[in-house]
Structures are given as structure tokens and as C-alpha cells.
Short mmCIF file of C-alpha atoms and ligand atoms in Angstrom, two decimals:
data_model
loop_
_atom_site.label_atom_id
_atom_site.label_comp_id
_atom_site.label_asym_id
_atom_site.label_seq_id
_atom_site.Cartn_x
_atom_site.Cartn_y
_atom_site.Cartn_z
CA MET A 1 16.83 34.41 7.00
CA ARG A 2 14.68 37.16 6.46
CA TYR A 3 12.21 36.98 3.77
CA LYS A 4 11.39 40.08 1.70
CA ILE A 5 8.19 41.06 0.39
CA ALA A 6 7.72 40.79 -3.39
CA PRO A 7 5.93 43.74 -5.29
CA LEU A 8 2.71 42.69 -6.91
CA PHE A 9 3.53 41.15 -10.29
CA CYS A 10 0.18 42.20 -11.92
CA ARG A 11 -1.31 45.75 -12.49
CA PRO A 12 -4.53 45.34 -10.54
CA TRP A 13 -6.22 48.27 -12.52
CA THR A 14 -5.84 46.27 -15.77
CA LEU A 15 -7.71 43.29 -14.58
CA ASN A 16 -11.04 42.37 -16.32
CA GLY A 17 -13.76 41.65 -13.82
CA ILE A 18 -11.28 41.40 -10.74
CA SER A 19 -11.20 44.75 -8.85
CA PRO A 20 -7.95 46.38 -7.42
CA ARG A 21 -9.73 46.27 -4.03
CA LEU A 22 -9.85 42.48 -4.07
CA ILE A 23 -6.11 42.18 -5.20
CA GLU A 24 -5.12 44.79 -2.67
CA SER A 25 -6.90 43.08 0.19
CA HIS A 26 -5.34 39.66 -0.83
CA TYR A 27 -1.92 40.98 -1.21
CA GLU A 28 -1.80 43.10 2.05
CA ASN A 29 -3.73 40.72 4.15
CA ASP A 30 -3.25 37.32 3.20
CA TYR A 31 0.24 37.25 1.27
CA GLY A 32 1.51 39.96 3.80
CA ASN A 33 0.47 37.92 6.77
CA ALA A 34 1.97 34.81 5.51
CA LEU A 35 5.23 36.57 4.81
CA SER A 36 5.04 38.23 8.43
CA SER A 37 4.32 34.73 9.97
CA LEU A 38 6.91 33.00 8.04
CA ASN A 39 9.57 35.55 9.38
CA ALA A 40 8.41 35.01 12.83
CA VAL A 41 8.60 31.33 12.74
CA THR A 42 11.95 31.43 11.06
CA ALA A 43 13.30 33.76 13.86
CA GLU A 44 11.92 31.24 16.40
CA LEU A 45 13.68 28.46 14.54
CA GLU A 46 17.04 30.23 14.47
CA ALA A 47 16.78 31.21 18.14
CA LEU A 48 16.21 27.72 19.45
CA ASP A 49 18.88 25.04 20.09
CA PRO A 50 17.80 21.85 18.05
CA ALA A 51 19.91 19.79 20.58
CA THR A 52 17.93 20.65 23.70
CA THR A 53 14.49 21.80 22.39
CA ALA A 54 11.69 19.14 22.54
CA ALA A 55 11.31 17.34 19.15
CA ALA A 56 7.58 18.17 18.97
CA VAL A 57 8.24 21.93 19.15
CA ILE A 58 10.71 21.88 16.20
CA HIS A 59 8.35 19.50 14.30
CA ARG A 60 5.45 22.10 14.59
CA LEU A 61 7.62 25.02 13.65
CA LYS A 62 9.24 23.38 10.82
CA ARG A 63 5.67 22.29 9.63
CA ASP A 64 4.47 25.83 10.09
CA GLU A 65 7.41 27.17 8.09
CA ALA A 66 6.89 24.84 5.26
CA ALA A 67 3.26 25.95 4.93
CA LEU A 68 3.96 29.50 5.22
CA LEU A 69 6.86 29.31 2.89
CA ASN A 70 4.81 27.68 0.33
CA SER A 71 2.09 30.20 0.82
CA THR A 72 4.22 33.08 -0.10
CA LEU A 73 5.57 31.37 -3.19
CA LEU A 74 2.15 30.27 -4.44
CA HIS A 75 0.68 33.79 -3.71
CA GLU A 76 3.48 35.31 -5.65
CA LEU A 77 2.71 32.83 -8.53
CA TYR A 78 -0.87 33.61 -8.30
CA PHE A 79 -0.43 37.37 -8.79
CA ALA A 80 2.08 36.71 -11.59
CA SER A 81 -0.44 34.44 -13.17
CA LEU A 82 -2.87 37.42 -13.54
CA GLY A 83 -2.88 40.49 -16.02
CA GLY A 84 -3.05 39.05 -19.63
CA ASP A 85 -5.77 38.07 -21.99
CA GLY A 86 -6.58 34.60 -20.69
CA ARG A 87 -7.89 33.49 -24.25
CA THR A 88 -4.81 33.85 -26.24
CA LEU A 89 -1.93 31.57 -25.53
CA PRO A 90 1.59 32.11 -27.10
CA GLU A 91 2.00 29.37 -29.78
CA PRO A 92 4.87 27.65 -27.73
CA MET A 93 2.60 27.30 -24.80
CA ALA A 94 -0.28 26.08 -26.77
CA GLN A 95 1.86 23.39 -28.32
CA ALA A 96 3.16 22.30 -24.83
CA ILE A 97 -0.28 22.06 -23.41
CA THR A 98 -1.74 20.29 -26.40
CA ARG A 99 1.12 17.82 -26.24
CA ASP A 100 0.51 17.08 -22.66
CA PHE A 101 -3.35 17.36 -22.36
CA GLY A 102 -4.53 16.76 -26.02
CA SER A 103 -5.83 20.23 -26.61
CA VAL A 104 -5.90 23.52 -24.87
CA LYS A 105 -9.68 23.28 -24.48
CA ARG A 106 -9.07 19.87 -22.74
CA TRP A 107 -6.62 21.52 -20.34
CA ARG A 108 -8.82 24.33 -19.68
CA ASP A 109 -11.96 22.19 -18.95
CA GLU A 110 -9.91 20.07 -16.60
CA PHE A 111 -8.34 23.10 -14.76
CA ILE A 112 -11.86 24.70 -14.32
CA ALA A 113 -13.03 21.42 -13.12
CA LEU A 114 -10.36 21.19 -10.43
CA ALA A 115 -11.26 24.64 -9.31
CA HIS A 116 -14.78 23.98 -9.17
CA GLY A 117 -13.95 20.86 -7.24
CA LEU A 118 -12.38 23.17 -4.38
CA ALA A 119 -15.45 25.57 -4.41
CA GLY A 120 -16.46 25.64 -0.81
CA SER A 121 -13.27 24.39 0.56
CA SER A 122 -9.74 25.74 -0.04
CA GLY A 123 -6.72 24.93 -1.72
CA TRP A 124 -4.67 25.73 -5.10
CA VAL A 125 -5.15 24.64 -8.73
CA LEU A 126 -1.77 24.48 -10.47
CA LEU A 127 -0.41 23.77 -13.71
CA THR A 128 2.79 22.32 -13.05
CA TYR A 129 5.96 21.12 -14.98
CA VAL A 130 7.56 17.73 -13.75
CA PRO A 131 11.09 17.67 -14.87
CA ARG A 132 11.37 13.93 -14.20
CA ASP A 133 8.65 13.38 -16.77
CA ALA A 134 9.20 16.38 -18.91
CA ARG A 135 5.70 17.10 -18.97
CA LEU A 136 2.78 19.43 -17.74
CA ILE A 137 0.14 18.33 -15.30
CA ASN A 138 -2.86 20.02 -13.55
CA HIS A 139 -3.17 19.28 -9.89
CA THR A 140 -4.74 20.47 -6.67
CA THR A 141 -3.65 21.07 -3.15
CA ALA A 142 -5.88 20.99 0.00
CA GLY A 143 -3.37 23.21 1.74
CA HIS A 144 -0.31 25.21 0.96
CA GLU A 145 2.24 22.36 1.39
CA GLN A 146 1.21 19.71 -1.05
CA ASN A 147 3.20 20.52 -4.16
CA LEU A 148 4.55 17.87 -6.34
CA ALA A 149 8.31 17.06 -5.34
CA GLY A 150 10.72 18.41 -7.60
CA ALA A 151 8.13 20.00 -9.99
CA ILE A 152 7.69 23.56 -10.84
CA PRO A 153 4.28 25.20 -10.91
CA ILE A 154 3.96 27.81 -13.68
CA LEU A 155 0.23 28.93 -13.05
CA ALA A 156 -1.45 29.12 -9.88
CA LEU A 157 -5.26 29.82 -9.04
CA ASP A 158 -5.95 30.54 -5.38
CA MET A 159 -9.22 28.82 -4.27
CA TYR A 160 -9.11 29.81 -0.54
CA GLU A 161 -12.20 31.91 0.20
CA HIS A 162 -10.19 35.02 1.01
CA ALA A 163 -9.23 35.10 -2.90
CA TYR A 164 -12.67 35.98 -3.87
CA HIS A 165 -15.35 36.16 -1.22
CA LEU A 166 -15.09 39.93 -0.91
CA GLU A 167 -16.20 40.47 -4.38
CA PHE A 168 -17.78 37.13 -5.65
CA GLY A 169 -19.35 36.18 -2.41
CA ALA A 170 -20.58 32.53 -2.44
CA ASN A 171 -20.13 32.44 -6.44
CA PRO A 172 -16.69 30.85 -6.92
CA ALA A 173 -17.52 29.74 -10.33
CA ALA A 174 -17.68 33.41 -11.39
CA TYR A 175 -14.32 34.03 -9.82
CA VAL A 176 -12.76 30.98 -11.67
CA ALA A 177 -14.25 32.35 -14.93
CA ALA A 178 -12.66 35.81 -14.09
CA PHE A 179 -9.40 34.27 -13.40
CA MET A 180 -9.39 32.34 -16.71
CA ARG A 181 -10.13 35.58 -18.60
CA ASN A 182 -7.02 37.28 -16.96
CA ILE A 183 -4.36 34.55 -17.18
CA GLU A 184 -1.06 36.15 -18.30
CA TRP A 185 0.15 33.70 -20.70
CA ASP A 186 3.18 35.35 -21.84
CA THR A 187 5.06 35.21 -18.38
CA ALA A 188 3.44 31.65 -17.96
CA LEU A 189 5.39 30.84 -21.05
CA GLU A 190 8.58 32.24 -19.67
CA ARG A 191 8.18 30.25 -16.47
CA TYR A 192 7.64 27.27 -18.63
CA GLN A 193 10.71 27.70 -20.76
CA ASN A 194 12.77 28.28 -17.60
CA ALA A 195 11.29 24.99 -16.08
CA VAL A 196 12.07 22.89 -19.25
CA LYS A 197 15.79 23.73 -18.63
CA VAL A 198 15.69 21.98 -15.31
CA GLU A 199 17.33 18.60 -15.66
CA PRO A 200 15.33 15.44 -14.45
CA PRO A 201 16.79 13.94 -11.23
CA PRO A 202 19.94 12.06 -11.83
CA ARG A 203 19.83 8.20 -12.11
CA LEU A 204 22.63 5.89 -10.71
CA ILE A 205 24.85 5.39 -13.39
CA GLN A 206 27.14 2.31 -13.85
CA LYS A 207 30.09 3.88 -15.67
CA GLN A 208 31.26 0.56 -16.80
CA PHE A 209 28.01 -0.39 -18.38
CA ALA A 210 27.12 3.27 -19.61
CA ASP A 211 27.18 2.09 -23.32
CA LEU A 212 25.46 -1.15 -22.75
CA PRO A 213 21.98 -1.33 -24.28
CA SER A 214 19.14 -1.69 -21.83
CA ILE A 215 15.52 -2.11 -21.93
CA THR A 216 12.65 -1.25 -19.21
CA VAL A 217 10.31 -3.54 -17.59
CA GLU A 218 7.61 -1.79 -19.19
CA GLU A 219 8.97 -2.58 -22.59
CA VAL A 220 9.62 -6.22 -21.83
CA LYS A 221 6.04 -6.56 -20.33
CA GLY A 222 4.62 -5.00 -23.66
CA MET A 223 6.68 -7.47 -25.63
CA VAL A 224 5.49 -10.50 -23.65
CA GLU A 225 1.88 -9.25 -23.82
CA THR A 226 1.98 -8.70 -27.58
CA GLY A 227 3.70 -12.00 -28.28
CA LYS A 228 6.90 -10.43 -29.63
CA PRO A 229 9.65 -13.06 -29.49
CA VAL A 230 12.16 -12.30 -26.70
CA GLN A 231 14.33 -14.73 -24.60
CA ILE A 232 14.39 -13.57 -21.06
CA ILE A 233 17.06 -14.89 -18.80
CA ASP A 234 16.99 -14.65 -15.08
CA THR A 235 20.73 -14.48 -14.03
CA ARG A 236 20.38 -13.90 -10.35
CA PRO A 237 23.37 -15.37 -8.62
CA ARG A 238 23.06 -18.83 -7.54
CA HIS A 239 23.21 -18.16 -3.84
CA TYR A 240 20.35 -15.65 -4.22
CA SER A 241 18.29 -18.00 -6.25
CA THR A 242 18.30 -20.74 -3.59
CA ARG A 243 16.35 -18.38 -1.51
CA ALA A 244 14.09 -17.06 -4.14
CA HIS A 245 10.46 -18.51 -4.48
CA GLU A 246 9.37 -16.68 -7.66
CA ILE A 247 10.64 -15.73 -11.13
CA MET A 248 9.33 -13.51 -13.85
CA GLN A 249 6.80 -15.26 -15.83
CA GLY A 250 8.50 -16.12 -19.22
CA ALA A 251 11.73 -16.06 -17.91
CA VAL A 252 14.22 -18.83 -17.32
CA TRP A 253 16.84 -19.01 -14.62
CA ARG A 254 20.42 -19.63 -15.78
CA ASP A 255 23.64 -19.65 -13.60
CA PRO A 256 25.43 -16.53 -14.51
CA GLU A 257 28.79 -18.15 -13.57
CA ARG A 258 28.30 -20.75 -16.14
CA VAL A 259 27.26 -18.78 -19.33
CA ASN A 260 29.56 -20.84 -21.57
CA GLU A 261 27.40 -23.95 -20.60
CA TRP A 262 24.07 -22.61 -21.61
CA ILE A 263 24.86 -19.94 -24.14
CA GLY A 264 24.31 -22.57 -26.84
CA GLU A 265 20.50 -22.65 -26.14
CA LEU A 266 19.97 -19.23 -27.20
CA SER A 267 18.90 -18.15 -30.64
CA LYS A 268 20.57 -15.18 -32.42
CA ALA A 269 17.36 -14.56 -34.37
CA GLU A 270 15.59 -13.21 -31.22
CA PRO A 271 16.50 -10.45 -28.83
CA VAL A 272 17.78 -11.71 -25.43
CA VAL A 273 16.89 -9.88 -22.22
CA THR A 274 19.14 -10.68 -19.00
CA PHE A 275 18.51 -9.44 -15.50
CA CYS A 276 19.52 -9.99 -11.90
CA VAL A 277 18.02 -8.84 -8.50
CA TYR A 278 18.22 -5.04 -8.94
CA GLY A 279 19.47 -4.58 -12.42
CA PHE A 280 23.19 -4.01 -11.61
CA HIS A 281 26.42 -5.82 -12.25
CA ILE A 282 25.47 -9.48 -12.94
CA GLY A 283 22.53 -9.04 -15.50
CA CYS A 284 24.99 -6.41 -17.15
CA GLU A 285 27.76 -8.60 -17.26
CA THR A 286 25.71 -11.42 -18.72
CA ALA A 287 24.36 -9.06 -21.32
CA VAL A 288 28.02 -7.94 -22.27
CA THR A 289 29.17 -11.56 -22.56
CA LEU A 290 26.13 -12.47 -24.79
CA ARG A 291 26.62 -9.39 -27.00
CA LYS A 292 30.34 -10.25 -27.36
CA ALA A 293 29.13 -13.62 -28.63
CA GLY A 294 27.08 -11.94 -31.28
CA PHE A 295 23.48 -11.88 -29.48
CA ASP A 296 21.21 -8.97 -29.43
CA ALA A 297 21.28 -8.91 -25.69
CA ARG A 298 20.14 -6.00 -23.33
CA TYR A 299 19.98 -5.76 -19.63
CA LEU A 300 16.83 -5.06 -17.86
CA VAL A 301 16.85 -1.76 -16.06
CA GLY A 302 15.81 -2.40 -12.42
CA GLY A 303 15.94 -6.15 -12.67
CA HIS A 304 13.52 -8.54 -10.80
CA TYR A 305 12.36 -5.95 -8.28
CA ALA A 306 11.42 -3.27 -10.99
CA TRP A 307 9.42 -6.30 -12.70
CA LYS A 308 7.65 -6.95 -9.33
CA ALA A 309 7.30 -3.33 -8.77
CA ILE A 310 5.09 -2.88 -12.00
CA LYS A 311 3.19 -6.06 -10.81
CA GLY A 312 4.56 -8.13 -13.69
CA PRO A 313 3.43 -11.44 -13.53
CA LEU A 314 5.42 -14.02 -11.54
CA THR A 315 5.44 -17.76 -11.38
CA LEU A 316 6.91 -20.18 -8.90
CA LEU A 317 10.72 -20.81 -9.20
CA GLU A 318 10.78 -24.61 -9.18
CA ASP A 319 13.37 -26.37 -7.09
CA THR A 320 15.28 -28.70 -9.37
CA SER A 321 18.59 -28.52 -7.25
CA SER A 322 18.67 -32.21 -7.03
CA SER A 323 18.80 -32.60 -10.82
CA GLU A 324 22.08 -33.64 -12.24
CA ALA A 325 21.30 -31.20 -15.16
CA GLY A 326 24.56 -29.32 -14.61
CA PRO A 327 24.11 -25.58 -15.59
CA VAL A 328 20.32 -25.58 -15.60
CA MET A 329 19.60 -25.34 -11.85
CA ARG A 330 15.87 -24.40 -12.19
CA ARG A 331 13.44 -23.98 -14.97
CA ILE A 332 10.14 -22.36 -14.63
CA GLN A 333 6.62 -23.64 -15.82
CA PRO A 334 4.83 -20.90 -17.31
CA GLU A 335 1.40 -20.72 -16.35
CA GLU A 336 0.09 -19.61 -19.72
CA PRO A 337 1.04 -21.76 -22.70
CA SER A 338 1.47 -18.58 -24.83
CA ALA A 339 4.11 -17.37 -22.43
CA ASP A 340 6.49 -20.26 -23.20
CA PRO A 341 10.05 -19.20 -22.82
CA PRO A 342 11.54 -19.50 -26.20
CA LEU A 343 14.67 -21.15 -24.65
CA GLU A 344 13.04 -24.65 -24.33
FE1 FE2 B 1 -4.61 33.82 -1.06
#
């Protein structure tokens, strides 16, 4: 692989307060050097035999490759971010920024603050679209290789000293102000519109339960905290529960293999949430059974461990295995009276 130099994406003579000399030096020396070094490292990697080369050598070369590749990508984005009237945003761009930052002013204030925070050190300030969350976010990097995984930067401000020292000396604030005056928002909008076409990362789909209504742990936590009535049933398999020590606060454990024996405890007037260890089969199958019986039942996405991962409150799982109580093997005692499960 040989990387090719990209032409300048902005017209240096049109910039307001940023001279062609600065852009030429930046393009030729910093972007150009990064590209040359990237090609040299790539050639070295291609020439070595990974089966016989020391792991430390491969590690160093791959680390350099990632930093240099990102440097070329970010520099191209930086030059493409310049050349417009930074004050005027196309309406769709302004709407997207307002949606995710509250207002264009708030976005601008945060972006500039991030740039000022890098004054005296080095790094990038980026406006980036995150497909997983379908939103824009500002962030910085302390080097070339700290971009957000899976995200697409649409605006880049180079805060390495080489980007401004030639002209702005030790006054990075003046450089940041000049950058903001020269943002090319029309192409930023194009990049944003391309970015939103990127699908979020695919989730694990259980085809057999694709149509089964679900609920997230955040939603259930919100229901519990606001006192909304909900019947939460922990249906982790009996063999698993005998080893478990904790249970979601507000939930009761019921044996998923004996649904018919406890289904009568449930109320059809209130929603039911079922879950198992990770949110796969058993919680889903129980929800299916309950829905067939006429309950408003949903399975909890991610199950017990997703609840733990959001630091949802837990309580001790009481061992009542000596009880002759048939289907009800264990029953929790909520710590807060207000969190009484409605199944009692
Ligand atoms: Fe640079």
C-alpha cells in the first residue's frame, strides 16, 4: 500500500487572517512529512515477516503507522474545514448542532474552550458524529491516535504549535479565533450528511424473539425510582440461582421451568418485566409465555448483568431452598419499603 498525497482542500488566498504562507508550510512540512513517514513505515511492515520478527518491533511499527495514518487523515480534514464564512451555518447543520449541544453558541463556546485548553500543548479539537448514539460531540485528542472508535469527525482544528506558531507566535487564542472565522460549513454539512448514513454497530439479534417487546435497564430503573408500578421477575435458571448471591432490588425470583405454578400471582393491570442472566433465551421465553396468557410482559435487554453494569441497586438473594414452598425457591426482602415488589 502506498498512500497518495491529497491536494489542499481549501484555497489559501481566500482565508481571513490565516496567510497562505502558514498553510503552505503546514501542508508541505507537517502533512507532507506525515505522509512520507507513513509510506516508509508501511513499506517496512510489508517487508518484514511477522512470524519471525520480534513482537516489540511489530508493535512499534504498527503504533507509528496508526499515529501517522491518523495524522494524514486529520490534516486533510483540517484543511477541508477551512475556506468558508465561519459565522454562517447552513440551516440543517445549525439544527443538528442545536439538537446535540442546545445551541450553536453553546457548541461554539465549548469548541473554543477545548482549543484553549490545548494551548501550550498539542492535539486536535474535533466535532465528531457518533453513529452508535446518532449524535454529534466535541472532543479533543492529546495525539494523533485518540479518535473515538467508530465515529466520524466532521470538523478538525489542529492545535499543534506548528499549525500557528509561524504566524501567531505564542498567541494560540488569536489562531483559534481565526480558525472559527474561516470554517467551511457547507462541506462540514456534506460530511455530516454522509456520516448520518452510517448505520450504528449491529446488535446481537435473537431472530426467534425479534418481535418480542423489550425494555432497557435504564427504563426499568427509571420506573422503579419514580414509583411506577411494575412487576419484575428474575427468571435466572434454578441451577444458576443456587450459586447467585444477589438479585435486582425490587425483583422476585421465580423458577422459569414452573411458570404455570406462579403465574397466578401476577396482576394483568401492571406491566411485567422478566429477565435472566444476560437477557437471552429464558427471560424472553418467559415473557412469551406471559404474553400468551394476556400479560403486558417484556424482557429486560441485557438481563441481570446489564442491571449490574448500570449500578442498579441489588439486594441479597435469600436462600430459602429448605422451604417446602414449591415453585417459590427464593424471595427477596427489599431494603427500601417503597421498593416492595408488587407480587407479594
Ligand atoms: Fe498539523
